[in-house]
Coordinates of C-alpha atoms and ligand atoms in Angstrom, one line a residue:
M1466 CA -9.4 -2.1 -31.1
K1467 CA -6.5 -0.2 -29.4
K1468 CA -4.6 -2.0 -26.7
V1469 CA -3.3 -0.5 -23.5
Y1470 CA -0.6 -2.1 -21.2
I1471 CA 0.0 -0.7 -17.7
E1472 CA 2.8 -1.7 -15.3
T1473 CA 2.1 -0.8 -11.6
Y1474 CA 4.7 0.1 -9.0
G1475 CA 4.5 1.3 -5.4
C1476 CA 1.6 0.9 -2.9
Q1477 CA -1.9 -0.5 -3.1
M1478 CA -3.3 2.9 -3.9
N1479 CA -1.4 2.7 -7.1
V1480 CA -3.0 -0.6 -7.9
A1481 CA -6.4 0.9 -7.3
D1482 CA -5.4 3.9 -9.5
T1483 CA -4.4 1.6 -12.3
E1484 CA -7.9 0.1 -12.2
I1485 CA -9.3 3.6 -12.5
V1486 CA -7.1 4.3 -15.5
F1487 CA -8.2 1.1 -17.2
S1488 CA -11.8 2.1 -16.6
I1489 CA -11.3 5.6 -18.1
L1490 CA -9.6 4.2 -21.1
A1491 CA -12.1 1.4 -21.5
G1492 CA -14.7 4.1 -21.9
E1493 CA -12.7 5.3 -25.0
G1494 CA -12.7 1.8 -26.5
Y1495 CA -9.3 0.6 -25.2
V1496 CA -8.8 -3.0 -24.2
R1497 CA -6.3 -4.2 -21.7
T1498 CA -3.3 -6.3 -22.7
E1499 CA -0.7 -8.0 -20.6
E1500 CA 1.8 -8.1 -23.4
M1501 CA 3.8 -4.9 -23.8
Q1502 CA 4.9 -5.9 -27.3
E1503 CA 1.3 -5.8 -28.7
A1504 CA 0.2 -2.6 -26.9
D1505 CA -0.6 0.7 -28.7
V1506 CA -0.3 2.6 -25.5
I1507 CA 2.3 1.6 -22.8
L1508 CA 2.0 3.2 -19.4
A1509 CA 3.8 2.9 -16.0
N1510 CA 2.1 3.9 -12.8
T1511 CA 5.0 4.9 -10.7
C1512 CA 6.3 5.3 -7.1
S1513 CA 8.7 7.9 -5.7
V1514 CA 8.8 6.9 -2.1
R1515 CA 12.4 5.7 -2.1
D1516 CA 15.2 6.4 -4.6
N1517 CA 15.5 2.7 -5.6
A1518 CA 11.8 2.7 -6.6
E1519 CA 12.6 5.5 -9.0
Q1520 CA 15.8 3.9 -10.3
R1521 CA 13.9 0.8 -11.3
I1522 CA 11.4 2.9 -13.3
W1523 CA 14.2 4.7 -15.2
G1524 CA 15.2 1.2 -16.3
R1525 CA 11.7 0.5 -17.6
I1526 CA 11.6 3.9 -19.4
E1527 CA 14.5 2.6 -21.5
Q1528 CA 12.5 -0.4 -22.4
F1529 CA 9.4 1.7 -23.3
H1530 CA 11.6 4.0 -25.4
Y1531 CA 12.9 0.9 -27.3
Q1532 CA 9.3 0.0 -28.0
R1533 CA 8.4 3.4 -29.5
K1534 CA 11.6 3.4 -31.5
T1535 CA 11.0 0.0 -33.0
R1536 CA 7.2 0.2 -33.4
P1537 CA 6.2 3.6 -34.8
G1538 CA 2.9 4.9 -33.5
V1539 CA 3.3 3.4 -30.0
V1540 CA 2.6 6.0 -27.3
T1541 CA 4.3 5.7 -23.9
G1542 CA 3.5 7.5 -20.6
I1543 CA 4.6 7.8 -17.0
L1544 CA 1.7 8.1 -14.5
G1545 CA 1.6 8.5 -10.7
C1546 CA 4.0 9.8 -8.1
M1547 CA 7.2 9.9 -10.2
A1548 CA 5.3 11.9 -12.9
E1549 CA 4.1 14.3 -10.3
R1550 CA 7.6 14.7 -8.7
L1551 CA 9.7 15.0 -11.8
K1552 CA 7.2 16.7 -14.1
E1553 CA 8.9 18.2 -17.3
A1554 CA 12.2 16.5 -16.5
L1555 CA 10.6 13.2 -17.6
L1556 CA 9.5 14.7 -21.0
E1557 CA 13.0 16.3 -21.4
S1558 CA 14.5 12.8 -21.3
G1559 CA 12.9 12.5 -24.8
K1560 CA 12.0 8.9 -23.9
V1561 CA 8.3 9.2 -23.0
D1562 CA 5.3 10.9 -24.7
I1563 CA 3.0 11.5 -21.7
V1564 CA 3.5 12.6 -18.1
A1565 CA 0.3 12.5 -16.0
G1566 CA 0.1 13.0 -12.3
P1567 CA -2.3 11.1 -9.9
D1568 CA -5.2 13.7 -10.3
A1569 CA -4.9 13.9 -14.1
Y1570 CA -6.2 10.5 -15.2
R1571 CA -9.5 11.9 -16.6
S1572 CA -7.4 13.8 -19.2
L1573 CA -5.6 10.6 -20.4
P1574 CA -7.8 10.1 -23.5
R1575 CA -7.0 13.6 -24.6
L1576 CA -3.3 13.4 -23.7
I1577 CA -3.0 10.1 -25.6
A1578 CA -4.8 11.5 -28.7
A1579 CA -2.5 14.6 -28.8
A1580 CA 0.7 12.5 -28.1
S1581 CA -0.1 10.2 -30.9
Q1582 CA 0.0 13.2 -33.2
G1583 CA 3.6 13.6 -32.1
H1584 CA 3.1 16.3 -29.4
P1585 CA 4.5 15.3 -26.0
Q1586 CA 1.9 15.9 -23.3
I1587 CA 2.0 16.8 -19.6
D1588 CA -0.7 17.2 -16.9
V1589 CA 0.5 17.3 -13.3
L1590 CA -2.2 19.5 -11.8
L1591 CA -3.1 18.3 -8.3
S1592 CA -6.7 18.7 -7.3
R1593 CA -8.4 19.4 -4.0
E1594 CA -11.6 17.6 -5.0
E1595 CA -10.7 14.7 -7.3
T1596 CA -11.5 11.3 -5.8
Y1597 CA -12.6 9.4 -9.0
G1598 CA -15.6 8.5 -6.8
D1599 CA -18.0 8.0 -9.8
I1600 CA -15.6 5.7 -11.7
A1601 CA -16.2 1.9 -11.5
P1602 CA -12.7 0.4 -11.5
V1603 CA -11.7 -2.4 -14.0
R1604 CA -10.2 -4.9 -11.6
V1605 CA -6.7 -6.2 -12.5
D1606 CA -6.5 -8.8 -9.7
K1607 CA -6.4 -12.2 -11.4
N1608 CA -8.3 -14.5 -9.0
G1609 CA -11.3 -12.3 -8.5
V1610 CA -11.3 -12.8 -4.7
S1611 CA -10.0 -9.6 -3.2
A1612 CA -10.5 -6.0 -4.3
F1613 CA -9.1 -2.6 -3.3
I1614 CA -11.4 0.4 -2.7
S1615 CA -9.9 3.8 -2.4
I1616 CA -11.7 5.8 0.3
M1617 CA -9.5 9.0 0.2
R1618 CA -6.6 10.5 -1.7
G1619 CA -3.6 12.6 -0.7
C1620 CA -2.1 13.2 2.7
N1621 CA -2.0 16.2 5.0
N1622 CA 0.6 14.9 7.4
V1623 CA 4.0 16.1 6.1
C1624 CA 6.1 13.5 7.9
S1625 CA 9.6 15.0 7.2
Y1626 CA 11.0 12.1 5.3
C1627 CA 8.0 11.5 3.0
V1628 CA 7.4 12.5 -0.6
V1629 CA 3.8 11.4 -0.7
P1630 CA 2.1 14.8 0.3
Y1631 CA 4.0 16.4 -2.6
T1632 CA 3.2 13.7 -5.1
R1633 CA -0.4 13.1 -4.1
G1634 CA -1.5 16.5 -2.8
A1635 CA -3.9 17.5 -0.1
E1636 CA -6.1 14.9 1.7
R1637 CA -9.7 14.5 0.5
S1638 CA -12.3 11.9 1.4
R1639 CA -14.5 10.2 -1.1
D1640 CA -18.3 10.4 -0.7
W1641 CA -19.3 7.4 1.5
R1642 CA -22.2 6.6 -0.8
T1643 CA -19.9 5.8 -3.7
I1644 CA -17.7 3.7 -1.4
V1645 CA -20.7 1.7 -0.2
R1646 CA -21.9 1.3 -3.8
E1647 CA -18.5 0.1 -4.9
A1648 CA -18.5 -2.5 -2.0
C1649 CA -21.9 -3.7 -3.2
D1650 CA -20.6 -4.0 -6.8
C1651 CA -17.7 -6.1 -5.5
A1652 CA -20.1 -8.4 -3.7
A1653 CA -22.3 -8.7 -6.9
Q1654 CA -19.2 -9.5 -8.9
G1655 CA -18.3 -12.3 -6.6
Y1656 CA -15.5 -10.7 -4.7
K1657 CA -15.1 -12.1 -1.1
E1658 CA -12.8 -9.4 0.4
I1659 CA -12.4 -5.7 0.1
T1660 CA -9.6 -3.5 1.4
L1661 CA -10.4 0.2 2.1
L1662 CA -7.4 2.3 1.2
G1663 CA -6.0 5.6 2.2
Q1664 CA -2.6 7.0 3.4
N1665 CA -4.2 7.8 6.7
V1666 CA -7.6 6.1 6.9
D1667 CA -8.4 7.3 10.4
S1668 CA -8.7 10.9 9.2
Y1669 CA -11.4 9.9 6.7
H1670 CA -14.4 12.3 7.1
F1671 CA -17.3 13.0 4.8
G1672 CA -19.9 15.3 6.3
E1673 CA -20.6 13.8 9.7
L1674 CA -19.2 10.4 8.9
D1675 CA -15.7 9.5 10.3
F1676 CA -13.7 6.3 9.6
A1677 CA -15.3 4.3 12.4
G1678 CA -18.7 5.3 10.9
L1679 CA -17.7 4.4 7.4
L1680 CA -16.2 1.0 8.5
D1681 CA -19.5 0.2 10.3
R1682 CA -21.6 1.1 7.3
V1683 CA -19.5 -0.9 4.9
A1684 CA -19.3 -4.0 7.2
T1685 CA -23.0 -3.9 7.7
T1686 CA -23.9 -3.4 4.0
V1687 CA -21.8 -6.3 2.8
P1688 CA -21.9 -8.9 5.6
G1689 CA -20.8 -11.6 3.2
L1690 CA -17.5 -9.9 2.5
R1691 CA -14.4 -9.7 4.6
V1692 CA -13.3 -6.1 5.2
R1693 CA -9.7 -4.9 5.6
F1694 CA -8.2 -1.4 5.7
S1695 CA -4.8 0.3 5.4
T1696 CA -3.0 2.4 6.5
S1697 CA -3.7 3.4 10.1
N1698 CA -1.7 6.2 11.7
P1699 CA -0.8 5.7 15.3
Q1700 CA -1.7 9.3 16.2
D1701 CA -5.2 9.0 14.8
I1702 CA -6.5 5.5 15.3
S1703 CA -9.4 5.9 17.7
D1704 CA -11.1 3.6 20.2
A1705 CA -14.3 4.0 18.1
V1706 CA -12.4 2.3 15.1
L1707 CA -11.2 -0.5 17.4
E1708 CA -14.7 -1.0 18.9
T1709 CA -16.2 -1.1 15.4
M1710 CA -13.6 -3.8 14.4
A1711 CA -14.4 -5.8 17.5
A1712 CA -18.2 -5.5 16.9
H1713 CA -18.1 -7.0 13.3
D1714 CA -17.0 -10.5 12.6
N1715 CA -16.4 -9.7 9.0
I1716 CA -13.8 -7.0 9.7
C1717 CA -10.5 -8.7 9.7
K1718 CA -8.4 -8.6 12.9
H1719 CA -5.3 -7.0 11.5
I1720 CA -4.0 -3.5 11.9
H1721 CA -1.1 -2.1 9.9
L1722 CA 0.3 0.5 12.2
P1723 CA 3.6 2.0 10.9
V1724 CA 5.8 3.0 13.8
Q1725 CA 8.9 4.3 11.7
S1726 CA 11.1 4.5 14.8
G1727 CA 11.2 3.5 18.5
S1728 CA 13.1 6.7 19.5
N1729 CA 11.1 9.7 20.6
R1730 CA 13.9 12.0 19.5
I1731 CA 13.8 10.5 16.0
L1732 CA 10.0 10.4 15.9
E1733 CA 10.0 14.1 16.6
K1734 CA 12.4 14.9 13.8
M1735 CA 10.3 12.7 11.5
R1736 CA 7.3 14.9 12.5
R1737 CA 5.4 11.8 13.5
R1738 CA 2.9 13.2 16.0
Y1739 CA 3.1 10.5 18.7
T1740 CA 5.7 9.1 21.1
R1741 CA 6.9 5.6 21.7
E1742 CA 4.8 5.5 24.9
W1743 CA 1.7 6.6 23.0
Y1744 CA 2.4 3.9 20.3
L1745 CA 2.7 1.2 23.0
S1746 CA -0.5 2.3 24.6
R1747 CA -2.4 2.0 21.3
V1748 CA -1.0 -1.5 20.8
A1749 CA -2.1 -2.4 24.4
R1750 CA -5.6 -1.0 23.7
I1751 CA -5.8 -3.0 20.4
R1752 CA -5.0 -6.2 22.3
E1753 CA -7.3 -5.4 25.2
L1754 CA -10.3 -4.9 22.8
M1755 CA -9.3 -7.7 20.4
P1756 CA -7.0 -10.4 21.8
G1757 CA -5.5 -12.1 18.8
C1758 CA -5.6 -9.1 16.5
A1759 CA -2.4 -9.0 14.4
V1760 CA -0.3 -5.8 14.4
T1761 CA 2.2 -5.1 11.6
T1762 CA 4.3 -2.1 11.0
D1763 CA 6.7 -0.1 8.8
V1764 CA 10.1 1.1 10.0
I1765 CA 12.9 3.3 8.7
A1766 CA 16.5 2.6 9.8
G1767 CA 19.2 5.3 9.7
F1768 CA 17.1 8.4 9.6
C1769 CA 19.1 11.7 9.8
S1770 CA 21.2 11.9 13.0
E1771 CA 20.0 8.4 14.3
T1772 CA 22.5 7.2 16.9
E1773 CA 23.1 3.6 18.1
E1774 CA 21.0 4.4 21.1
D1775 CA 18.1 5.5 18.9
H1776 CA 18.5 2.3 16.9
R1777 CA 18.4 0.2 20.0
D1778 CA 15.2 2.0 21.0
T1779 CA 13.7 0.7 17.7
L1780 CA 14.9 -2.8 18.4
S1781 CA 13.5 -2.8 21.9
L1782 CA 10.2 -1.4 20.7
F1783 CA 10.0 -4.3 18.2
E1784 CA 10.8 -6.7 21.0
E1785 CA 8.2 -5.2 23.3
V1786 CA 5.4 -5.2 20.7
G1787 CA 6.3 -8.5 19.1
F1788 CA 5.0 -7.5 15.6
D1789 CA 3.5 -10.2 13.5
A1790 CA 5.2 -8.8 10.4
A1791 CA 6.9 -5.7 9.2
F1792 CA 8.0 -3.8 6.1
M1793 CA 11.5 -2.5 6.8
F1794 CA 13.5 0.1 4.9
Y1795 CA 16.6 2.2 5.3
Y1796 CA 16.2 6.0 5.0
S1797 CA 16.3 7.3 1.4
E1798 CA 16.5 11.1 1.2
R1799 CA 13.8 12.5 -1.0
P1800 CA 14.4 15.9 -2.7
G1801 CA 12.0 18.7 -1.6
T1802 CA 10.9 17.1 1.7
L1803 CA 11.4 18.8 5.0
A1804 CA 14.1 16.4 6.1
A1805 CA 16.1 16.9 2.9
K1806 CA 16.0 20.7 3.5
K1807 CA 16.6 20.7 7.2
Y1808 CA 18.7 17.7 8.2
P1809 CA 21.9 16.2 6.6
D1810 CA 21.5 12.6 5.5
D1811 CA 24.4 11.8 7.8
V1812 CA 24.1 8.0 8.7
D1813 CA 26.5 6.3 6.2
L1814 CA 25.1 3.6 3.9
Q1815 CA 27.1 0.9 5.7
T1816 CA 25.6 1.8 9.1
K1817 CA 22.1 2.1 7.6
T1818 CA 22.4 -1.3 6.0
R1819 CA 23.7 -2.9 9.2
R1820 CA 20.9 -1.4 11.3
L1821 CA 18.3 -2.5 8.8
E1822 CA 19.8 -6.0 8.8
E1823 CA 19.6 -6.1 12.6
I1824 CA 15.9 -5.1 12.5
I1825 CA 15.2 -7.7 9.8
A1826 CA 16.9 -10.5 11.8
L1827 CA 15.0 -9.5 14.9
Q1828 CA 11.7 -9.4 13.0
N1829 CA 12.3 -12.8 11.4
R1830 CA 12.5 -14.2 14.9
L1831 CA 9.4 -12.3 16.0
S1832 CA 7.5 -13.5 12.9
L1833 CA 8.4 -17.1 13.7
E1834 CA 7.4 -16.7 17.4
S1835 CA 4.1 -15.1 16.3
N1836 CA 3.5 -18.1 14.0
R1837 CA 4.4 -20.6 16.7
R1838 CA 1.8 -19.1 19.0
D1839 CA -0.7 -20.2 16.4
L1840 CA 0.2 -23.9 16.5
G1841 CA -2.9 -26.0 17.2
K1842 CA -5.3 -23.1 16.5
T1843 CA -8.1 -23.3 13.9
F1844 CA -8.7 -20.4 11.5
Q1845 CA -11.1 -19.6 8.8
V1846 CA -9.1 -18.9 5.6
L1847 CA -10.2 -17.3 2.4
V1848 CA -8.8 -19.4 -0.5
E1849 CA -6.7 -17.5 -3.0
G1850 CA -5.7 -20.4 -5.2
P1851 CA -3.2 -23.3 -5.4
S1852 CA 0.0 -22.8 -3.3
K1853 CA 3.1 -21.9 -5.2
R1854 CA 5.1 -25.0 -4.3
N1855 CA 2.5 -27.8 -4.6
P1856 CA -0.6 -28.0 -6.9
A1857 CA -2.2 -30.4 -4.4
E1858 CA -2.2 -27.6 -1.8
L1859 CA -4.2 -24.4 -1.5
C1860 CA -3.1 -21.1 0.0
G1861 CA -5.1 -18.2 1.5
R1862 CA -5.0 -15.8 4.4
N1863 CA -6.7 -15.9 7.8
S1864 CA -8.3 -12.8 9.4
Q1865 CA -4.9 -11.8 10.8
N1866 CA -3.5 -11.7 7.2
K1867 CA -1.2 -14.7 7.8
M1868 CA -0.6 -16.9 4.8
C1869 CA -1.8 -20.5 5.3
V1870 CA -1.2 -23.5 3.1
W1871 CA -2.9 -26.9 3.4
P1872 CA -3.5 -30.1 1.4
D1873 CA -6.8 -29.6 -0.5
T1874 CA -8.1 -30.6 -3.9
E1875 CA -11.8 -29.8 -3.2
H1876 CA -12.0 -26.1 -2.6
R1877 CA -11.5 -23.2 -5.0
A1878 CA -10.4 -19.6 -4.9
G1879 CA -13.0 -17.6 -3.0
D1880 CA -14.1 -20.4 -0.7
L1881 CA -13.9 -20.0 3.1
V1882 CA -12.2 -23.1 4.7
D1883 CA -11.5 -23.9 8.3
V1884 CA -7.9 -25.1 8.8
T1885 CA -5.8 -26.1 11.9
V1886 CA -2.2 -25.1 12.2
K1887 CA 0.2 -28.1 12.4
D1888 CA 3.6 -26.5 11.8
C1889 CA 5.0 -23.2 10.6
T1890 CA 7.8 -21.3 9.0
Q1891 CA 8.5 -17.6 9.7
A1892 CA 6.4 -16.7 6.6
T1893 CA 3.7 -19.3 6.5
L1894 CA 1.3 -21.4 8.7
L1895 CA 1.4 -25.0 7.5
C1896 CA -2.1 -26.4 8.1
E1897 CA -4.5 -29.3 7.7
P1898 CA -8.3 -29.1 7.0
A1899 CA -10.0 -28.8 10.4
Ligands
LIG1979 N1 0.9 6.6 4.8 C1 1.6 5.6 5.3 C2 2.9 5.4 4.7 C3 3.1 5.4 3.2 S1 4.7 5.2 2.6 C4 1.9 5.9 6.8 O1 1.9 7.0 7.2 O2 2.2 5.0 7.5 C5 5.1 3.5 3.1 C6 6.3 3.4 4.0 O3 7.4 3.8 3.3 C7 6.3 4.3 5.2 O4 5.5 3.8 6.2 C8 7.8 4.4 5.5 O5 8.2 3.3 6.4 C9 8.4 4.2 4.2 N2 9.1 5.4 3.7 C10 8.5 6.6 3.4 N3 9.4 7.5 3.0 C11 10.6 6.9 3.1 C12 11.9 7.4 2.9 N4 12.2 8.6 2.5 N5 12.9 6.5 3.1 C13 12.7 5.2 3.5 N6 11.4 4.7 3.7 C14 10.4 5.6 3.5
LIG1980 FE1 3.9 10.0 4.2 FE2 3.4 10.5 6.7 FE3 1.5 10.9 4.9 FE4 2.2 8.5 5.6 S1 1.2 9.9 6.9 S2 1.9 9.3 3.5 S3 4.4 8.7 6.0 S4 3.4 12.0 5.1
LIG1981 FE1 4.8 5.3 -3.8 FE2 3.1 7.2 -4.4 FE3 2.3 5.0 -3.1 S1 5.2 7.5 -3.7 S2 4.1 4.4 -2.0 S3 3.1 5.1 -5.2 S4 1.6 7.1 -2.8

């Protein structure tokens, strides 16, 4: 039996794609291995979203190259967003055998067969239809509790800083019937939570069905599963989606709502199609319909032409919203994007880093304040497994996606347990069985 090893970088959609690749290759008799040294085929599913993501992968390419030099017959390949962005340039490095973009995974068996005859292979064709809707993923998640379900691919938004529309192509939604079927499969396999994935889930539409409709259908079909979704775009998240969330106990009360900047001038240059005021009004609406719903975000510090005043607008927006958590980055220019063509990357690295650190320091305080507000509350938590620090403790997330730990030797991964918050750090709720 041939063995395939895959490393996955980047977002959750890449994790879901890796599971599709495993499924396609399993159909050809490949088995999965977690040891690169014993693999016949070594693949990396890559990310291009920031320069440092790509730099890391160049380091891995050296390792892969070493494997194929020292173990003749080994085939190596780069999949995903970096494959799509760099195309032939990856093959020209002479260090990989296969380059396959995100819509080319059905070709992988053929590409591998040809590459193992010594002919480097490339397929970076983007598709307007491919959703891999008919493919049952081979789950890579270890504890068998939580599964990702891709509901759409690509992105039509063209935010000026972002490489994703170029690496993933045009937006397309997957047939809702295959999504519901996959949710049922997850339930049958013992999963307890699913996360519906898309770059912009609120623009999902298949026939007459929009995202609110899909969410309702999924939540109704698998009442025993928790349902999450990501990512919501502030310009598109509708009251219908919020009302659907509020109506279903099994839809988790957490919205990841990337803001990117608190300055209207910067938002416009980013080609985000909302204002600070609109964003704040969406957050207010979320809290009105679902008090206690967590709101998390992404932010970029030091975008082209960002002034101290723009930066202070971001800090004040963070303060005003009081995010429960955030992913924070400094701007990394991506070749080929609108921003790279139109605007100089003119905030120096030192300033970018300092602004990012200021945002991180503020968010650390906001996360701690958010956790302190939960002291004394009781939450239902889905057990993920033993906590990292202490084998006599379990860890798991509540509906708001906050990590909880508590002393427990009775329950197991996949159980739902009620716990009461006794103490907290900025990252974790320290609990006791309720
Ligand atoms: N589709 C999602 C974002 C996907 S990329 C959305 O629209 O919200 C994930 C995050 O990476 C983005 O939210 C943004 O904060 C960050 N990001 C994207 N391009 C970036 C760049 N060029 N430099 C720094 N951060 C970037
Ligand atoms: Fe990138 Fe914007 Fe699309 Fe998100 S919505 S993937 S940030 S272009
Ligand atoms: Fe990265 Fe591609 Fe996801 S660029 S963030 S892996 S869509």
